[in-house]
Amino acid sequence: RRATEAEELLRTIDTRGLTGPVAAVHALARFEAGLALHRYEEARRESEQVDPHYLFPVQRDQFERERRQLPAPPDHRRPG
């Protein structure tokens, strides 16, 4: 429930003006919400927006660990 509420609140933020550490932390929060809700494709997309350079070492370590634990993306290629 908390992840759902967090996601709803995060969607209300106008991200067009976010840069640097604020953008990184916002993307990290979206990544974590997607992960908690088992929306792995969304989490994967958000993870690409996180600049680990702006995270504290503990945040960076946890982010990298969680990103490595994401299930592999589905293979949408068709045979033939």
PDB file of N, CA and C in Angstrom:
ATOM      1  N   ARG A   1       0.832  -1.195   0.000  1.00  0.00           N
ATOM      2  CA  ARG A   1       0.000   0.000   0.000  1.00  0.00           C
ATOM      3  C   ARG A   1       0.872   1.253   0.000  1.00  0.00           C
ATOM      4  N   ARG A   2       1.908   1.268   0.777  1.00  0.00           N
ATOM      5  CA  ARG A   2       2.756   2.467   0.838  1.00  0.00           C
ATOM      6  C   ARG A   2       3.431   2.725  -0.498  1.00  0.00           C
ATOM      7  N   ALA A   3       3.841   1.658  -1.181  1.00  0.00           N
ATOM      8  CA  ALA A   3       4.483   1.839  -2.486  1.00  0.00           C
ATOM      9  C   ALA A   3       3.489   2.419  -3.488  1.00  0.00           C
ATOM     10  N   THR A   4       2.246   1.991  -3.400  1.00  0.00           N
ATOM     11  CA  THR A   4       1.211   2.528  -4.292  1.00  0.00           C
ATOM     12  C   THR A   4       1.001   4.010  -4.020  1.00  0.00           C
ATOM     13  N   GLU A   5       0.921   4.372  -2.749  1.00  0.00           N
ATOM     14  CA  GLU A   5       0.756   5.785  -2.390  1.00  0.00           C
ATOM     15  C   GLU A   5       1.963   6.605  -2.830  1.00  0.00           C
ATOM     16  N   ALA A   6       3.148   6.059  -2.625  1.00  0.00           N
ATOM     17  CA  ALA A   6       4.364   6.771  -3.036  1.00  0.00           C
ATOM     18  C   ALA A   6       4.366   6.991  -4.540  1.00  0.00           C
ATOM     19  N   GLU A   7       4.012   5.953  -5.278  1.00  0.00           N
ATOM     20  CA  GLU A   7       3.983   6.073  -6.733  1.00  0.00           C
ATOM     21  C   GLU A   7       2.986   7.145  -7.174  1.00  0.00           C
ATOM     22  N   GLU A   8       1.818   7.156  -6.558  1.00  0.00           N
ATOM     23  CA  GLU A   8       0.810   8.160  -6.904  1.00  0.00           C
ATOM     24  C   GLU A   8       1.330   9.570  -6.642  1.00  0.00           C
ATOM     25  N   LEU A   9       1.978   9.769  -5.513  1.00  0.00           N
ATOM     26  CA  LEU A   9       2.532  11.089  -5.192  1.00  0.00           C
ATOM     27  C   LEU A   9       3.669  11.468  -6.137  1.00  0.00           C
ATOM     28  N   LEU A  10       4.534  10.526  -6.436  1.00  0.00           N
ATOM     29  CA  LEU A  10       5.667  10.808  -7.323  1.00  0.00           C
ATOM     30  C   LEU A  10       5.199  11.205  -8.723  1.00  0.00           C
ATOM     31  N   ARG A  11       4.078  10.631  -9.158  1.00  0.00           N
ATOM     32  CA  ARG A  11       3.554  10.965 -10.493  1.00  0.00           C
ATOM     33  C   ARG A  11       3.045  12.405 -10.572  1.00  0.00           C
ATOM     34  N   THR A  12       2.762  13.010  -9.430  1.00  0.00           N
ATOM     35  CA  THR A  12       2.243  14.384  -9.448  1.00  0.00           C
ATOM     36  C   THR A  12       3.350  15.425  -9.585  1.00  0.00           C
ATOM     37  N   ILE A  13       4.598  14.997  -9.479  1.00  0.00           N
ATOM     38  CA  ILE A  13       5.724  15.932  -9.535  1.00  0.00           C
ATOM     39  C   ILE A  13       6.085  16.228 -10.982  1.00  0.00           C
ATOM     40  N   ASP A  14       6.165  17.502 -11.303  1.00  0.00           N
ATOM     41  CA  ASP A  14       6.610  17.921 -12.634  1.00  0.00           C
ATOM     42  C   ASP A  14       8.127  17.773 -12.672  1.00  0.00           C
ATOM     43  N   THR A  15       8.596  16.800 -13.411  1.00  0.00           N
ATOM     44  CA  THR A  15      10.024  16.475 -13.421  1.00  0.00           C
ATOM     45  C   THR A  15      10.819  17.251 -14.463  1.00  0.00           C
ATOM     46  N   ARG A  16      10.162  18.066 -15.254  1.00  0.00           N
ATOM     47  CA  ARG A  16      10.877  18.766 -16.336  1.00  0.00           C
ATOM     48  C   ARG A  16      12.000  19.648 -15.828  1.00  0.00           C
ATOM     49  N   GLY A  17      11.872  20.212 -14.646  1.00  0.00           N
ATOM     50  CA  GLY A  17      12.907  21.096 -14.128  1.00  0.00           C
ATOM     51  C   GLY A  17      13.885  20.427 -13.175  1.00  0.00           C
ATOM     52  N   LEU A  18      13.715  19.130 -12.967  1.00  0.00           N
ATOM     53  CA  LEU A  18      14.595  18.436 -12.028  1.00  0.00           C
ATOM     54  C   LEU A  18      15.938  18.119 -12.679  1.00  0.00           C
ATOM     55  N   THR A  19      17.007  18.403 -11.964  1.00  0.00           N
ATOM     56  CA  THR A  19      18.348  18.100 -12.458  1.00  0.00           C
ATOM     57  C   THR A  19      19.201  17.572 -11.313  1.00  0.00           C
ATOM     58  N   GLY A  20      20.338  17.031 -11.659  1.00  0.00           N
ATOM     59  CA  GLY A  20      21.331  16.613 -10.679  1.00  0.00           C
ATOM     60  C   GLY A  20      20.790  15.698  -9.609  1.00  0.00           C
ATOM     61  N   PRO A  21      21.134  15.984  -8.359  1.00  0.00           N
ATOM     62  CA  PRO A  21      20.766  15.080  -7.271  1.00  0.00           C
ATOM     63  C   PRO A  21      19.258  14.956  -7.074  1.00  0.00           C
ATOM     64  N   VAL A  22      18.515  16.008  -7.339  1.00  0.00           N
ATOM     65  CA  VAL A  22      17.054  15.936  -7.163  1.00  0.00           C
ATOM     66  C   VAL A  22      16.459  14.969  -8.183  1.00  0.00           C
ATOM     67  N   ALA A  23      16.912  15.053  -9.425  1.00  0.00           N
ATOM     68  CA  ALA A  23      16.438  14.135 -10.463  1.00  0.00           C
ATOM     69  C   ALA A  23      16.831  12.699 -10.131  1.00  0.00           C
ATOM     70  N   ALA A  24      18.045  12.509  -9.634  1.00  0.00           N
ATOM     71  CA  ALA A  24      18.521  11.164  -9.302  1.00  0.00           C
ATOM     72  C   ALA A  24      17.691  10.548  -8.182  1.00  0.00           C
ATOM     73  N   VAL A  25      17.401  11.328  -7.152  1.00  0.00           N
ATOM     74  CA  VAL A  25      16.637  10.808  -6.021  1.00  0.00           C
ATOM     75  C   VAL A  25      15.185  10.551  -6.423  1.00  0.00           C
ATOM     76  N   HIS A  26      14.627  11.400  -7.273  1.00  0.00           N
ATOM     77  CA  HIS A  26      13.263  11.172  -7.755  1.00  0.00           C
ATOM     78  C   HIS A  26      13.203   9.871  -8.554  1.00  0.00           C
ATOM     79  N   ALA A  27      14.138   9.673  -9.460  1.00  0.00           N
ATOM     80  CA  ALA A  27      14.167   8.441 -10.248  1.00  0.00           C
ATOM     81  C   ALA A  27      14.396   7.228  -9.346  1.00  0.00           C
ATOM     82  N   LEU A  28      15.231   7.387  -8.336  1.00  0.00           N
ATOM     83  CA  LEU A  28      15.471   6.295  -7.392  1.00  0.00           C
ATOM     84  C   LEU A  28      14.180   5.927  -6.663  1.00  0.00           C
ATOM     85  N   ALA A  29      13.423   6.917  -6.241  1.00  0.00           N
ATOM     86  CA  ALA A  29      12.155   6.658  -5.556  1.00  0.00           C
ATOM     87  C   ALA A  29      11.170   5.954  -6.484  1.00  0.00           C
ATOM     88  N   ARG A  30      11.116   6.376  -7.748  1.00  0.00           N
ATOM     89  CA  ARG A  30      10.237   5.708  -8.723  1.00  0.00           C
ATOM     90  C   ARG A  30      10.694   4.272  -8.963  1.00  0.00           C
ATOM     91  N   PHE A  31      12.018   4.076  -9.045  1.00  0.00           N
ATOM     92  CA  PHE A  31      12.578   2.733  -9.206  1.00  0.00           C
ATOM     93  C   PHE A  31      12.154   1.846  -8.036  1.00  0.00           C
ATOM     94  N   GLU A  32      12.316   2.345  -6.818  1.00  0.00           N
ATOM     95  CA  GLU A  32      11.995   1.549  -5.634  1.00  0.00           C
ATOM     96  C   GLU A  32      10.504   1.243  -5.546  1.00  0.00           C
ATOM     97  N   ALA A  33       9.662   2.190  -5.939  1.00  0.00           N
ATOM     98  CA  ALA A  33       8.219   1.942  -5.941  1.00  0.00           C
ATOM     99  C   ALA A  33       7.876   0.862  -6.965  1.00  0.00           C
ATOM    100  N   GLY A  34       8.434   0.969  -8.161  1.00  0.00           N
ATOM    101  CA  GLY A  34       8.190  -0.047  -9.185  1.00  0.00           C
ATOM    102  C   GLY A  34       8.645  -1.425  -8.738  1.00  0.00           C
ATOM    103  N   LEU A  35       9.784  -1.462  -8.092  1.00  0.00           N
ATOM    104  CA  LEU A  35      10.316  -2.726  -7.588  1.00  0.00           C
ATOM    105  C   LEU A  35       9.382  -3.310  -6.527  1.00  0.00           C
ATOM    106  N   ALA A  36       8.938  -2.487  -5.596  1.00  0.00           N
ATOM    107  CA  ALA A  36       8.051  -2.950  -4.524  1.00  0.00           C
ATOM    108  C   ALA A  36       6.715  -3.444  -5.067  1.00  0.00           C
ATOM    109  N   LEU A  37       6.274  -2.857  -6.181  1.00  0.00           N
ATOM    110  CA  LEU A  37       4.994  -3.240  -6.779  1.00  0.00           C
ATOM    111  C   LEU A  37       5.155  -4.341  -7.827  1.00  0.00           C
ATOM    112  N   HIS A  38       6.360  -4.867  -7.963  1.00  0.00           N
ATOM    113  CA  HIS A  38       6.676  -5.926  -8.933  1.00  0.00           C
ATOM    114  C   HIS A  38       6.419  -5.475 -10.368  1.00  0.00           C
ATOM    115  N   ARG A  39       6.588  -4.210 -10.616  1.00  0.00           N
ATOM    116  CA  ARG A  39       6.489  -3.656 -11.979  1.00  0.00           C
ATOM    117  C   ARG A  39       7.914  -3.506 -12.499  1.00  0.00           C
ATOM    118  N   TYR A  40       8.471  -4.633 -12.880  1.00  0.00           N
ATOM    119  CA  TYR A  40       9.898  -4.687 -13.154  1.00  0.00           C
ATOM    120  C   TYR A  40      10.312  -3.904 -14.393  1.00  0.00           C
ATOM    121  N   GLU A  41       9.478  -3.858 -15.407  1.00  0.00           N
ATOM    122  CA  GLU A  41       9.835  -3.075 -16.598  1.00  0.00           C
ATOM    123  C   GLU A  41       9.880  -1.586 -16.260  1.00  0.00           C
ATOM    124  N   GLU A  42       8.910  -1.120 -15.481  1.00  0.00           N
ATOM    125  CA  GLU A  42       8.922   0.281 -15.047  1.00  0.00           C
ATOM    126  C   GLU A  42      10.154   0.558 -14.191  1.00  0.00           C
ATOM    127  N   ALA A  43      10.442  -0.357 -13.276  1.00  0.00           N
ATOM    128  CA  ALA A  43      11.614  -0.191 -12.411  1.00  0.00           C
ATOM    129  C   ALA A  43      12.884  -0.133 -13.255  1.00  0.00           C
ATOM    130  N   ARG A  44      12.968  -0.985 -14.262  1.00  0.00           N
ATOM    131  CA  ARG A  44      14.141  -1.000 -15.133  1.00  0.00           C
ATOM    132  C   ARG A  44      14.293   0.328 -15.868  1.00  0.00           C
ATOM    133  N   ARG A  45      13.188   0.851 -16.388  1.00  0.00           N
ATOM    134  CA  ARG A  45      13.234   2.154 -17.089  1.00  0.00           C
ATOM    135  C   ARG A  45      13.672   3.263 -16.139  1.00  0.00           C
ATOM    136  N   GLU A  46      13.122   3.270 -14.942  1.00  0.00           N
ATOM    137  CA  GLU A  46      13.500   4.297 -13.967  1.00  0.00           C
ATOM    138  C   GLU A  46      14.962   4.162 -13.564  1.00  0.00           C
ATOM    139  N   SER A  47      15.443   2.935 -13.468  1.00  0.00           N
ATOM    140  CA  SER A  47      16.840   2.734 -13.056  1.00  0.00           C
ATOM    141  C   SER A  47      17.801   3.369 -14.052  1.00  0.00           C
ATOM    142  N   GLU A  48      17.389   3.448 -15.303  1.00  0.00           N
ATOM    143  CA  GLU A  48      18.236   4.069 -16.326  1.00  0.00           C
ATOM    144  C   GLU A  48      18.325   5.582 -16.144  1.00  0.00           C
ATOM    145  N   GLN A  49      17.397   6.153 -15.380  1.00  0.00           N
ATOM    146  CA  GLN A  49      17.386   7.596 -15.141  1.00  0.00           C
ATOM    147  C   GLN A  49      18.149   7.988 -13.872  1.00  0.00           C
ATOM    148  N   VAL A  50      18.544   6.996 -13.084  1.00  0.00           N
ATOM    149  CA  VAL A  50      19.257   7.260 -11.831  1.00  0.00           C
ATOM    150  C   VAL A  50      20.741   7.461 -12.134  1.00  0.00           C
ATOM    151  N   ASP A  51      21.271   8.600 -11.744  1.00  0.00           N
ATOM    152  CA  ASP A  51      22.710   8.834 -11.861  1.00  0.00           C
ATOM    153  C   ASP A  51      23.328   8.511 -10.506  1.00  0.00           C
ATOM    154  N   PRO A  52      23.965   7.339 -10.380  1.00  0.00           N
ATOM    155  CA  PRO A  52      24.508   6.918  -9.086  1.00  0.00           C
ATOM    156  C   PRO A  52      25.529   7.891  -8.510  1.00  0.00           C
ATOM    157  N   HIS A  53      26.103   8.724  -9.356  1.00  0.00           N
ATOM    158  CA  HIS A  53      27.084   9.715  -8.904  1.00  0.00           C
ATOM    159  C   HIS A  53      26.495  10.618  -7.820  1.00  0.00           C
ATOM    160  N   TYR A  54      25.181  10.864  -7.885  1.00  0.00           N
ATOM    161  CA  TYR A  54      24.530  11.775  -6.944  1.00  0.00           C
ATOM    162  C   TYR A  54      24.030  11.091  -5.674  1.00  0.00           C
ATOM    163  N   LEU A  55      24.147   9.778  -5.594  1.00  0.00           N
ATOM    164  CA  LEU A  55      23.642   9.058  -4.429  1.00  0.00           C
ATOM    165  C   LEU A  55      24.714   8.940  -3.356  1.00  0.00           C
ATOM    166  N   PHE A  56      24.264   8.842  -2.110  1.00  0.00           N
ATOM    167  CA  PHE A  56      25.182   8.544  -1.021  1.00  0.00           C
ATOM    168  C   PHE A  56      25.696   7.118  -1.220  1.00  0.00           C
ATOM    169  N   PRO A  57      26.866   6.792  -0.692  1.00  0.00           N
ATOM    170  CA  PRO A  57      27.414   5.443  -0.891  1.00  0.00           C
ATOM    171  C   PRO A  57      26.451   4.319  -0.498  1.00  0.00           C
ATOM    172  N   VAL A  58      25.759   4.461   0.622  1.00  0.00           N
ATOM    173  CA  VAL A  58      24.820   3.419   1.046  1.00  0.00           C
ATOM    174  C   VAL A  58      23.674   3.297   0.046  1.00  0.00           C
ATOM    175  N   GLN A  59      23.155   4.440  -0.424  1.00  0.00           N
ATOM    176  CA  GLN A  59      22.092   4.420  -1.430  1.00  0.00           C
ATOM    177  C   GLN A  59      22.586   3.768  -2.713  1.00  0.00           C
ATOM    178  N   ARG A  60      23.779   4.143  -3.136  1.00  0.00           N
ATOM    179  CA  ARG A  60      24.347   3.613  -4.380  1.00  0.00           C
ATOM    180  C   ARG A  60      24.514   2.097  -4.285  1.00  0.00           C
ATOM    181  N   ASP A  61      25.031   1.618  -3.156  1.00  0.00           N
ATOM    182  CA  ASP A  61      25.221   0.175  -2.983  1.00  0.00           C
ATOM    183  C   ASP A  61      23.893  -0.569  -3.028  1.00  0.00           C
ATOM    184  N   GLN A  62      22.893  -0.033  -2.331  1.00  0.00           N
ATOM    185  CA  GLN A  62      21.582  -0.688  -2.324  1.00  0.00           C
ATOM    186  C   GLN A  62      20.953  -0.651  -3.712  1.00  0.00           C
ATOM    187  N   PHE A  63      21.051   0.485  -4.389  1.00  0.00           N
ATOM    188  CA  PHE A  63      20.502   0.618  -5.735  1.00  0.00           C
ATOM    189  C   PHE A  63      21.141  -0.405  -6.675  1.00  0.00           C
ATOM    190  N   GLU A  64      22.458  -0.497  -6.665  1.00  0.00           N
ATOM    191  CA  GLU A  64      23.154  -1.443  -7.545  1.00  0.00           C
ATOM    192  C   GLU A  64      22.757  -2.877  -7.211  1.00  0.00           C
ATOM    193  N   ARG A  65      22.631  -3.191  -5.943  1.00  0.00           N
ATOM    194  CA  ARG A  65      22.236  -4.535  -5.518  1.00  0.00           C
ATOM    195  C   ARG A  65      20.818  -4.846  -6.010  1.00  0.00           C
ATOM    196  N   GLU A  66      19.891  -3.910  -5.819  1.00  0.00           N
ATOM    197  CA  GLU A  66      18.509  -4.129  -6.250  1.00  0.00           C
ATOM    198  C   GLU A  66      18.416  -4.218  -7.766  1.00  0.00           C
ATOM    199  N   ARG A  67      19.180  -3.399  -8.459  1.00  0.00           N
ATOM    200  CA  ARG A  67      19.138  -3.421  -9.927  1.00  0.00           C
ATOM    201  C   ARG A  67      19.641  -4.763 -10.461  1.00  0.00           C
ATOM    202  N   ARG A  68      20.670  -5.307  -9.840  1.00  0.00           N
ATOM    203  CA  ARG A  68      21.188  -6.618 -10.268  1.00  0.00           C
ATOM    204  C   ARG A  68      20.174  -7.730 -10.010  1.00  0.00           C
ATOM    205  N   GLN A  69      19.298  -7.543  -9.039  1.00  0.00           N
ATOM    206  CA  GLN A  69      18.323  -8.577  -8.688  1.00  0.00           C
ATOM    207  C   GLN A  69      17.041  -8.501  -9.513  1.00  0.00           C
ATOM    208  N   LEU A  70      16.928  -7.501 -10.371  1.00  0.00           N
ATOM    209  CA  LEU A  70      15.748  -7.424 -11.235  1.00  0.00           C
ATOM    210  C   LEU A  70      15.683  -8.672 -12.114  1.00  0.00           C
ATOM    211  N   PRO A  71      14.493  -9.218 -12.303  1.00  0.00           N
ATOM    212  CA  PRO A  71      14.377 -10.341 -13.234  1.00  0.00           C
ATOM    213  C   PRO A  71      14.799  -9.895 -14.634  1.00  0.00           C
ATOM    214  N   ALA A  72      15.292 -10.829 -15.394  1.00  0.00           N
ATOM    215  CA  ALA A  72      15.693 -10.519 -16.769  1.00  0.00           C
ATOM    216  C   ALA A  72      14.482 -10.011 -17.538  1.00  0.00           C
ATOM    217  N   PRO A  73      14.694  -9.055 -18.445  1.00  0.00           N
ATOM    218  CA  PRO A  73      13.559  -8.568 -19.237  1.00  0.00           C
ATOM    219  C   PRO A  73      13.026  -9.683 -20.119  1.00  0.00           C
ATOM    220  N   PRO A  74      11.729  -9.646 -20.403  1.00  0.00           N
ATOM    221  CA  PRO A  74      11.164 -10.685 -21.270  1.00  0.00           C
ATOM    222  C   PRO A  74      11.773 -10.578 -22.664  1.00  0.00           C
ATOM    223  N   ASP A  75      11.923 -11.710 -23.296  1.00  0.00           N
ATOM    224  CA  ASP A  75      12.459 -11.761 -24.654  1.00  0.00           C
ATOM    225  C   ASP A  75      11.276 -11.691 -25.614  1.00  0.00           C
ATOM    226  N   HIS A  76      11.110 -10.535 -26.258  1.00  0.00           N
ATOM    227  CA  HIS A  76       9.958 -10.327 -27.141  1.00  0.00           C
ATOM    228  C   HIS A  76      10.251 -10.702 -28.584  1.00  0.00           C
ATOM    229  N   ARG A  77      11.434 -11.243 -28.819  1.00  0.00           N
ATOM    230  CA  ARG A  77      11.752 -11.632 -30.196  1.00  0.00           C
ATOM    231  C   ARG A  77      10.903 -12.822 -30.596  1.00  0.00           C
ATOM    232  N   ARG A  78      10.484 -12.806 -31.831  1.00  0.00           N
ATOM    233  CA  ARG A  78       9.689 -13.915 -32.347  1.00  0.00           C
ATOM    234  C   ARG A  78      10.600 -14.848 -33.136  1.00  0.00           C
ATOM    235  N   PRO A  79      10.367 -16.139 -33.005  1.00  0.00           N
ATOM    236  CA  PRO A  79      11.206 -17.072 -33.769  1.00  0.00           C
ATOM    237  C   PRO A  79      10.968 -16.909 -35.264  1.00  0.00           C
ATOM    238  N   GLY A  80      11.992 -17.159 -36.020  1.00  0.00           N
ATOM    239  CA  GLY A  80      11.826 -17.158 -37.467  1.00  0.00           C
ATOM    240  C   GLY A  80      12.567 -16.101 -38.078  1.00  0.00           C
TER     241      GLY A  80
END
